[in-house]
XYZ file of C-alpha atoms in Angstrom:
630
model
C -14.031 -3.428 3.511
C -13.410 -4.593 7.025
C -10.786 -5.743 9.496
C -9.869 -9.263 10.508
C -7.621 -10.945 13.043
C -7.175 -14.275 14.758
C -4.918 -17.013 16.037
C -4.052 -20.678 15.695
C -2.314 -22.109 18.748
C -1.255 -25.524 19.951
C -0.160 -24.663 23.481
C -3.493 -24.597 25.292
C -3.416 -22.151 28.153
C -5.777 -20.257 30.372
C -6.407 -17.528 27.792
C -10.078 -16.746 27.353
C -10.477 -17.055 23.564
C -13.553 -14.842 23.412
C -11.878 -12.132 25.487
C -8.684 -12.266 23.396
C -10.624 -12.053 20.133
C -12.713 -9.143 21.375
C -9.492 -7.303 22.289
C -8.018 -8.000 18.858
C -11.189 -6.739 17.208
C -11.442 -3.656 19.382
C -7.953 -2.582 18.284
C -9.076 -2.410 14.639
C -12.703 -1.356 15.103
C -12.206 1.704 12.879
C -11.763 -0.623 9.915
C -15.259 -1.950 10.580
C -17.502 0.072 12.897
C -20.760 -1.547 11.703
C -20.408 -4.703 13.764
C -18.013 -7.238 15.272
C -18.246 -11.013 15.044
C -16.100 -13.719 16.621
C -15.753 -17.462 16.171
C -13.458 -19.883 17.976
C -13.121 -23.604 18.387
C -11.132 -26.036 20.481
C -10.110 -29.122 18.533
C -9.605 -32.329 20.525
C -8.121 -30.306 23.403
C -5.011 -29.847 21.261
C -5.604 -26.801 19.080
C -7.343 -23.468 19.529
C -8.375 -21.476 16.476
C -10.271 -18.196 16.442
C -11.337 -15.402 14.082
C -12.609 -11.898 14.749
C -14.110 -9.688 12.061
C -15.006 -5.990 12.225
C -17.492 -5.045 9.536
C -17.777 -1.996 7.307
C -20.957 -2.927 5.464
C -20.663 -2.234 1.721
C -22.463 -5.085 -0.080
C -25.465 -6.898 1.423
C -26.096 -4.758 4.487
C -28.297 -7.445 6.040
C -27.283 -9.969 8.683
C -26.647 -12.423 5.825
C -23.357 -10.591 5.264
C -22.102 -10.946 8.841
C -18.730 -12.585 9.478
C -17.031 -14.833 10.414
C -19.232 -16.791 7.998
C -19.742 -20.547 7.783
C -20.116 -22.405 4.505
C -23.378 -24.165 3.651
C -21.694 -27.548 4.034
C -20.279 -26.590 7.443
C -16.695 -27.371 6.452
C -15.295 -23.844 6.148
C -15.226 -20.671 8.231
C -14.057 -17.395 6.685
C -13.086 -13.888 7.737
C -12.655 -11.682 4.689
C -11.597 -8.072 4.121
C -12.034 -6.515 0.699
C -14.269 -6.746 -2.339
C -14.678 -9.357 -5.080
C -15.971 -7.247 -7.952
C -16.868 -10.193 -10.186
C -18.578 -12.255 -7.502
C -21.922 -12.295 -9.343
C -20.159 -13.757 -12.388
C -18.579 -16.366 -10.122
C -22.019 -17.238 -8.764
C -23.276 -17.737 -12.305
C -20.376 -20.103 -13.062
C -21.000 -22.056 -9.865
C -24.719 -22.350 -10.537
C -24.156 -23.739 -14.024
C -23.017 -27.052 -12.513
C -24.229 -26.931 -8.908
C -27.437 -26.298 -7.011
C -26.768 -23.613 -4.403
C -29.319 -22.018 -2.081
C -27.874 -18.579 -1.380
C -28.624 -16.942 1.963
C -27.845 -13.416 0.736
C -25.937 -11.566 -1.974
C -22.583 -10.921 -0.267
C -19.287 -11.670 -1.972
C -18.182 -13.441 1.219
C -20.799 -16.126 0.683
C -19.675 -16.412 -2.942
C -16.074 -16.936 -1.845
C -17.044 -19.701 0.558
C -18.936 -21.548 -2.163
C -16.008 -21.166 -4.574
C -13.525 -22.530 -2.045
C -15.777 -25.487 -1.347
C -16.235 -26.412 -5.008
C -13.076 -25.187 -6.763
C -10.432 -25.175 -4.029
C -8.013 -22.415 -3.044
C -5.886 -21.921 -6.164
C -8.672 -21.851 -8.732
C -10.803 -19.554 -6.591
C -8.062 -16.985 -6.025
C -7.135 -16.967 -9.702
C -10.783 -16.476 -10.672
C -11.284 -13.502 -8.358
C -11.169 -9.936 -9.629
C -10.778 -7.770 -6.586
C -8.848 -6.809 -3.483
C -8.761 -9.034 -0.449
C -7.199 -10.428 2.682
C -8.685 -13.780 3.673
C -8.500 -16.126 6.651
C -10.105 -19.516 5.972
C -10.392 -22.449 8.371
C -10.948 -25.946 6.984
C -12.643 -27.965 9.746
C -12.107 -31.260 7.942
C -8.361 -30.904 7.353
C -7.683 -28.670 10.386
C -5.949 -26.260 8.030
C -5.687 -22.473 8.180
C -5.261 -20.574 4.916
C -4.271 -16.909 4.776
C -4.470 -15.212 1.366
C -3.742 -11.763 -0.031
C -4.743 -10.138 -3.321
C -2.460 -9.909 -6.347
C -0.885 -6.500 -5.672
C -1.442 -6.049 -1.944
C -4.312 -3.579 -1.841
C -5.453 -5.163 1.426
C -2.983 -5.741 4.284
C -2.375 -9.007 6.110
C 0.244 -9.565 8.826
C 1.177 -12.915 10.321
C 3.803 -14.549 12.481
C 4.584 -17.122 15.148
C 4.871 -15.981 18.734
C 5.875 -18.981 20.837
C 3.308 -21.669 19.928
C 0.719 -19.265 18.553
C 0.285 -18.161 14.956
C -1.163 -14.647 15.038
C -2.583 -12.790 12.057
C -4.529 -9.639 11.315
C -5.218 -6.653 9.091
C -2.989 -4.488 11.274
C -0.163 -5.105 13.722
C -2.132 -3.512 16.548
C -4.466 -6.543 16.513
C -1.575 -8.979 16.926
C -0.191 -6.869 19.776
C -3.224 -7.510 21.966
C -2.665 -11.292 22.037
C -0.980 -12.466 25.283
C 1.720 -14.334 23.347
C 2.876 -11.280 21.401
C 6.475 -10.192 21.931
C 7.082 -6.611 20.829
C 10.755 -6.935 19.882
C 11.802 -4.168 17.499
C 13.323 -5.377 14.243
C 16.381 -3.153 13.822
C 17.017 -4.526 10.337
C 13.557 -3.377 9.241
C 14.295 0.006 10.805
C 17.124 0.348 8.273
C 14.593 -0.149 5.493
C 12.360 2.537 6.985
C 15.211 5.046 6.940
C 16.113 4.216 3.357
C 12.610 4.134 1.872
C 10.313 5.919 4.372
C 8.355 2.651 4.577
C 9.110 -1.001 5.363
C 8.861 -3.281 2.302
C 7.210 -6.704 2.510
C 7.725 -9.247 3.893
C 9.480 -7.281 6.652
C 7.775 -5.494 9.545
C 8.928 -3.401 12.477
C 8.505 -6.397 14.806
C 10.861 -9.349 14.775
C 9.060 -12.593 13.983
C 6.123 -10.918 12.228
C 5.781 -10.670 8.452
C 3.554 -9.125 5.842
C 2.014 -11.820 3.682
C 3.308 -10.958 0.235
C 0.866 -10.030 -2.542
C -0.252 -12.847 -4.827
C 0.441 -15.471 -2.149
C -1.446 -17.680 0.253
C -0.136 -19.471 3.318
C -1.375 -22.894 4.460
C -0.778 -23.924 8.089
C -1.555 -27.221 9.812
C -0.917 -28.191 13.443
C -0.820 -31.811 14.607
C 1.021 -33.804 17.275
C 2.983 -30.765 18.407
C 4.255 -30.300 14.860
C 3.433 -27.466 12.544
C 3.504 -27.499 8.777
C 3.364 -24.269 6.839
C 3.545 -23.844 3.073
C 3.696 -20.591 1.147
C 2.088 -20.701 -2.308
C 2.236 -18.102 -5.073
C -0.876 -17.996 -7.253
C 0.033 -14.815 -9.206
C 3.422 -13.278 -9.969
C 4.031 -9.654 -10.949
C 7.484 -10.589 -12.238
C 5.972 -13.294 -14.426
C 3.422 -10.827 -15.799
C 6.242 -8.405 -16.645
C 8.258 -11.087 -18.397
C 5.323 -12.519 -20.347
C 4.241 -9.056 -21.443
C 7.696 -8.126 -22.718
C 8.139 -11.431 -24.547
C 4.641 -11.279 -26.071
C 4.109 -7.567 -26.829
C 0.923 -6.002 -28.168
C 1.179 -6.010 -31.962
C -1.490 -3.425 -32.782
C -1.068 0.274 -33.536
C -0.804 2.964 -30.834
C -4.409 3.961 -31.535
C -5.555 0.359 -31.097
C -3.554 0.115 -27.866
C -5.278 3.214 -26.483
C -8.709 1.922 -27.494
C -8.130 -1.467 -25.863
C -6.746 0.119 -22.695
C -9.730 2.454 -22.523
C -12.055 -0.540 -22.752
C -10.215 -2.341 -19.944
C -10.273 0.706 -17.662
C -13.981 1.273 -18.288
C -14.642 -2.404 -17.558
C -12.681 -2.170 -14.309
C -14.430 1.009 -13.164
C -17.849 -0.367 -14.025
C -17.123 -3.440 -11.898
C -15.953 -1.294 -8.999
C -19.123 0.807 -8.940
C -20.946 -2.085 -7.257
C -22.011 -0.935 -3.792
C -25.029 -0.814 -1.494
C -23.769 2.422 0.108
C -22.887 5.918 -1.242
C -19.831 5.947 -3.512
C -17.573 8.694 -4.893
C -13.987 9.432 -5.933
C -10.924 11.443 -5.021
C -10.183 14.150 -7.604
C -6.905 16.076 -7.593
C -7.255 17.447 -11.109
C -4.254 15.407 -12.280
C -4.194 12.847 -15.076
C -5.001 9.675 -13.154
C -7.822 10.855 -10.905
C -9.359 12.944 -13.703
C -9.352 9.905 -15.978
C -11.052 7.707 -13.377
C -13.693 10.338 -12.613
C -14.350 11.118 -16.283
C -15.126 7.464 -17.020
C -17.149 7.111 -13.810
C -19.258 10.081 -14.872
C -19.803 8.621 -18.344
C -21.133 5.444 -16.706
C -23.363 7.240 -14.202
C -26.857 8.660 -14.646
C -26.296 11.188 -11.855
C -23.390 13.459 -10.855
C -20.502 11.528 -9.313
C -19.517 12.718 -5.851
C -15.901 13.937 -5.992
C -13.571 15.239 -3.303
C -10.413 17.310 -3.204
C -8.344 19.072 -0.615
C -6.779 22.485 -1.072
C -4.097 24.414 0.780
C -4.166 28.029 1.877
C -0.538 28.173 0.728
C -0.916 28.563 -3.060
C 2.500 26.996 -3.706
C 1.026 23.638 -2.730
C -2.581 24.083 -3.828
C -4.079 22.044 -6.678
C -7.718 22.312 -5.644
C -8.438 24.997 -8.236
C -7.539 22.513 -10.978
C -9.774 19.847 -9.468
C -12.657 22.341 -9.428
C -12.135 23.078 -13.136
C -12.196 19.376 -14.031
C -15.212 18.737 -11.804
C -17.114 21.620 -13.369
C -16.268 20.402 -16.875
C -17.398 16.840 -16.108
C -20.447 17.904 -14.116
C -19.619 16.101 -10.872
C -21.032 16.852 -7.430
C -17.787 18.267 -6.089
C -16.777 18.958 -2.498
C -13.528 20.666 -1.602
C -11.957 21.561 1.699
C -9.218 24.111 2.230
C -6.807 23.496 5.073
C -4.071 25.565 6.661
C -0.797 24.536 8.238
C -2.365 24.035 11.653
C -5.053 21.713 10.277
C -2.354 19.466 8.852
C -0.071 19.675 11.873
C -2.955 18.655 14.143
C -3.013 15.270 12.392
C 0.586 14.447 13.366
C -0.208 13.183 16.910
C -2.691 10.721 15.365
C -0.218 9.143 12.938
C 1.065 6.387 15.290
C -2.550 5.240 15.674
C -3.362 5.528 11.971
C -0.267 3.596 10.846
C 0.325 0.402 12.810
C 4.052 0.474 12.047
C 6.307 3.480 11.409
C 5.501 5.113 8.062
C 7.166 8.291 6.840
C 5.678 9.378 3.511
C 4.659 12.898 4.544
C 1.800 12.961 2.024
C 0.089 10.765 4.635
C -1.092 14.020 6.245
C -3.239 15.477 3.434
C -4.310 11.930 2.485
C -5.751 11.550 5.975
C -7.621 14.841 5.728
C -9.177 14.176 2.317
C -10.243 10.710 3.511
C -11.829 12.167 6.634
C -13.689 14.737 4.560
C -14.883 12.208 1.952
C -16.199 9.840 4.627
C -18.687 12.477 5.721
C -20.423 12.041 2.349
C -19.669 8.513 1.069
C -18.524 5.117 2.332
C -16.543 4.142 -0.786
C -14.093 6.269 -2.804
C -12.298 5.362 -6.030
C -8.689 6.482 -6.417
C -6.383 7.118 -9.390
C -3.326 5.412 -7.902
C -1.004 3.131 -9.959
C -0.900 5.180 -13.167
C 2.698 6.263 -12.566
C 4.041 2.757 -11.923
C 2.199 1.140 -14.834
C 2.617 3.844 -17.459
C 5.921 5.556 -16.652
C 4.801 8.686 -14.854
C 7.671 9.214 -12.425
C 10.402 11.714 -13.340
C 13.344 9.376 -12.468
C 12.313 7.057 -15.306
C 13.518 9.732 -17.716
C 16.687 11.037 -16.067
C 18.110 7.990 -14.261
C 19.276 6.101 -17.403
C 20.946 9.270 -18.716
C 22.881 9.869 -15.496
C 23.901 6.226 -15.232
C 25.273 6.298 -18.781
C 27.497 9.202 -17.709
C 28.528 7.539 -14.451
C 29.396 4.128 -15.886
C 32.144 5.687 -18.022
C 33.921 6.944 -14.903
C 36.026 4.319 -13.078
C 34.283 3.054 -9.937
C 37.182 3.960 -7.647
C 37.041 7.574 -8.796
C 33.282 7.661 -8.205
C 33.747 6.259 -4.698
C 36.476 8.808 -3.960
C 34.253 11.667 -5.152
C 31.318 10.469 -3.040
C 33.458 10.459 0.110
C 34.701 14.022 -0.300
C 31.790 15.809 -1.985
C 30.311 16.481 1.456
C 33.129 18.891 2.223
C 32.416 21.084 -0.818
C 29.865 23.930 -1.063
C 27.844 22.420 -3.910
C 24.167 22.151 -4.800
C 22.475 19.501 -2.576
C 20.962 17.701 -5.579
C 24.364 17.512 -7.283
C 25.874 16.235 -4.034
C 23.227 13.501 -3.799
C 23.864 12.507 -7.418
C 27.615 12.133 -6.845
C 26.967 10.043 -3.723
C 24.545 7.819 -5.623
C 27.107 7.023 -8.310
C 29.453 5.099 -6.000
C 27.947 1.721 -6.957
C 28.774 -0.986 -9.466
C 25.464 -1.509 -11.263
C 22.420 0.463 -12.464
C 20.044 -1.301 -10.070
C 21.919 -0.018 -7.016
C 22.201 3.396 -8.659
C 18.406 3.637 -8.870
C 18.053 2.398 -5.301
C 20.331 5.220 -4.199
C 18.428 7.778 -6.290
C 15.182 6.973 -4.465
C 16.790 6.505 -1.026
C 16.584 9.009 1.815
C 19.454 7.605 3.880
C 22.108 5.979 1.665
C 23.770 4.053 4.500
C 21.128 3.354 7.148
C 23.227 0.641 8.816
C 25.567 3.408 9.966
C 22.643 5.088 11.705
C 20.811 2.101 13.248
C 22.830 0.329 15.935
C 23.363 -3.439 15.703
C 21.567 -3.719 12.382
C 21.952 -5.405 9.010
C 19.839 -4.016 6.188
C 17.865 -6.768 4.380
C 17.868 -6.946 0.612
C 14.813 -5.946 -1.410
C 13.914 -6.066 -5.096
C 15.787 -2.762 -5.443
C 19.072 -4.334 -4.352
C 18.841 -8.051 -5.160
C 18.413 -7.746 -8.939
C 21.459 -7.631 -11.193
C 19.787 -8.110 -14.577
C 16.944 -6.542 -16.516
C 13.879 -8.496 -17.698
C 14.258 -10.406 -20.971
C 13.398 -8.060 -23.869
C 13.255 -5.226 -21.347
C 15.565 -2.419 -20.319
C 16.438 -0.148 -17.421
C 13.111 1.700 -17.393
C 11.135 -1.554 -17.483
C 13.070 -2.755 -14.454
C 12.526 0.500 -12.522
C 8.798 0.467 -13.205
C 8.547 -3.202 -12.242
C 10.275 -2.902 -8.865
C 8.461 0.333 -8.064
C 5.143 -1.424 -8.639
C 6.143 -4.420 -6.529
C 7.667 -2.480 -3.640
C 6.972 1.263 -3.587
C 3.391 1.065 -4.823
C 2.419 -1.812 -2.544
C 4.201 -0.784 0.640
C 4.005 3.005 0.364
C 1.172 4.192 -1.885
C -1.365 1.492 -1.020
C -0.451 1.470 2.680
C -0.759 5.247 2.867
C -4.256 5.261 1.378
C -5.566 2.116 3.106
C -4.610 3.175 6.629
C -5.666 6.818 6.228
C -9.008 5.827 4.726
C -9.772 2.894 7.019
C -8.976 4.904 10.150
C -11.857 7.062 8.950
C -13.978 3.998 8.039
C -13.776 4.752 4.308
C -13.244 2.052 1.692
C -10.951 2.938 -1.218
C -10.793 1.167 -4.573
C -8.108 1.414 -7.266
C -9.460 0.648 -10.772
C -6.040 0.770 -12.471
C -4.927 -2.219 -10.372
C -7.300 -4.628 -12.089
C -4.896 -7.446 -12.996
C -6.094 -7.400 -16.610
C -4.976 -3.776 -16.929
C -1.614 -4.623 -15.370
C -1.115 -7.521 -17.771
C -1.968 -5.390 -20.810
C 0.202 -2.487 -19.606
C 3.224 -4.787 -19.660
C 2.536 -5.720 -23.277
C 3.060 -2.078 -24.249
C 6.602 -0.851 -25.000
C 8.201 1.878 -22.914
C 8.268 4.088 -26.007
C 4.463 4.086 -25.986
C 4.224 4.868 -22.277
C 6.888 7.597 -22.218
C 6.574 9.736 -25.347
C 9.310 12.347 -25.869
C 10.109 12.291 -22.172
C 6.459 12.644 -21.107
C 5.020 9.689 -19.208
C 1.569 8.126 -19.157
C 0.954 8.814 -22.860
C -1.861 6.212 -23.217
C -3.700 7.571 -20.177
C -3.382 11.119 -21.483
C -4.817 10.123 -24.851
C -7.850 8.533 -23.199
C -8.366 11.500 -20.887
C -8.144 14.124 -23.650
C -11.230 12.616 -25.259
C -13.144 13.807 -22.206
C -11.229 16.738 -20.745
C -9.422 19.520 -22.658
C -5.661 19.085 -22.746
C -5.168 22.668 -21.569
C -7.020 21.826 -18.358
C -4.581 19.033 -17.464
C -1.123 19.947 -18.778
C 0.711 21.639 -15.917
C 3.517 20.800 -13.467
C 2.457 18.192 -10.918
C 2.455 19.279 -7.270
C 1.082 16.176 -5.590
C 0.378 16.149 -1.863
C 3.475 18.130 -0.888
C 3.723 19.989 2.393
C 6.301 22.562 3.611
C 7.919 20.068 5.968
C 11.332 21.716 5.899
C 10.128 25.058 7.267
C 7.741 23.405 9.717
C 10.599 21.532 11.385
C 12.407 24.842 11.854
C 9.222 26.511 13.112
C 5.971 25.125 14.546
C 7.161 21.503 14.743
C 10.578 22.272 16.206
C 9.710 21.695 19.872
C 7.835 18.469 19.066
C 10.795 17.161 17.064
C 13.386 18.290 19.588
C 11.657 16.341 22.329
C 11.516 13.158 20.241
C 15.187 13.235 19.258
C 16.691 14.757 22.386
C 20.242 13.518 22.987
C 19.506 11.716 26.265
C 16.343 10.126 24.926
C 18.090 8.697 21.861
C 20.985 7.475 23.990
C 18.684 5.769 26.500
C 16.588 4.052 23.830
C 19.673 2.830 22.007
C 18.382 2.492 18.461
C 20.306 5.235 16.684
C 23.780 6.673 16.312
C 22.985 9.714 18.422
C 25.765 11.930 17.098
C 24.691 11.359 13.484
C 21.039 12.149 14.194
C 21.844 15.261 16.207
C 24.271 16.507 13.564
C 21.605 16.120 10.895
C 19.075 17.935 13.082
C 21.391 20.807 13.926
C 22.390 21.380 10.308
C 18.734 21.448 9.335
C 17.473 23.874 11.982
C 20.449 26.163 11.313
C 19.402 26.327 7.667
C 22.671 24.844 6.387
C 20.867 21.936 4.692
C 17.396 20.573 4.037
C 17.300 17.232 5.827
C 13.534 17.261 6.391
C 12.899 13.986 4.539
C 15.693 12.203 6.371
C 14.535 13.527 9.708
C 10.883 12.692 9.079
C 11.606 8.948 8.981
C 13.382 9.149 12.346
C 10.659 11.331 13.831
C 7.932 8.958 12.645
C 9.736 6.040 14.280
C 10.246 7.987 17.499
C 6.627 9.107 17.566
C 5.451 5.545 16.907
C 7.795 4.216 19.615
C 6.402 6.709 22.111
C 2.897 5.479 21.306
C 3.880 1.870 22.069
C 4.789 2.630 25.679
């Protein structure tokens, strides 16, 4: 796990390439504190290209693993962030038909050899892993940027004048002299709706996230630029193929095959030349990952959990029970409100663009604690999206079936006037959500924080996403299949994975997600919803695997997650901080928001007339981030 950044520019100027690259690398040094390498080249006095790489040494700790790395043939230069778990298998395949003298045992060197012999497409499709890659072809004068199948590793890119800038985080792009920090108001709408900004959008105009499963090829010649976006793996295609070609075995056979795939994935992800452990919350997903890790290990697995002094939010006691049962080497840390609140000033540095999932706070703390003991931690993320674990998957279809029988005009009328009635906030939200014409938009509203962000962000137009652009369900699939699919493609990638990557990498900790092995994803979509959600209870296959190792009574309980008492904090210890960020004059001077709407929301919240903490948090995270940019 590392950080990378660089540029490709045709307008030669007086910029010192080495100095620029060092600045780009310095901005992301926390992603790779074990060393920094740069490479740059001027081509025929027409093109400048440069890479910087910050290294977090995980595999092959010797100098043979240093980057940017040059291929044996001298044609390619690579900067690579991530892990290729099957790279030794790829070496074996290469060696069966080629004589290769390896310099070390890093997966970076394996990638270079694969690109040289197999090309881009075949190499990316052969890889099992997580990655962001920048590859320069000296022969063709071509830059290739590539991202893994589901977006575990981040990669930003965009043109600024005549320079193509790219990097693991936006802060690296910002240090380049050509960077123009124009706020993308349309993306700000997405932040208010979702609490995150879905790909390909970013908070800066002209800069994009490279979408998962894609690679970008760029060539510059004769003052012309040619860029081509290729898709080498499609989540939508996997969904469709799985539904059309379902698993034909029994439920028991499905569980057995899934268990084998998960064990195979975990075993592959245990490869490391540094200490390795796992997050353990005591819930289904993390307990499953740890239980299989322990079965594959000859010594106690190092596990980590965070607990809260406030027992309403504490799950650490359950993690301790699971750890004791499995025999892991468990470390827990209890934190109080002040410990969590002290992280808030760091958030604009941790997250390179505004991010407002408040579970970012405990995620940061557990990552910081784990890094004191290990350099790599496995995580149980993705179980909910793949196996139907989220509560809305059960209730949303029921509510939509009620709503669709009420004429749309009546639903719209009710949504306009429900605000004036003293009703339960959840019922009010439900009525407001129903004022749409199709089930896709209904689900988007259910998971939205601000239903009409364009009314709040001045001079904006909210872009469409997979939540709003779809009007049909997958062939042979239904409403729940569609919800799970878009959640995996948008929410999981741009919220869950972003939250963990940035929190962990700020603390120089690599995280790995075994359930995101593409073979598990492909098999999960061959299983019917009825097998994933059994009598209203999600993740049935994962539960069945886990209960072979951990007593059911130890796991079955209401899920708390990484919740924090944000509502009361904004009325108490965080009130002054928030008031300063959204002061009337400040908002008016900056000009991004409808000031009256924001202040009304704030006043109603602090007076206790409503709980608008989630809505306010997205605005506060933007304001805090904006302050940090000055």
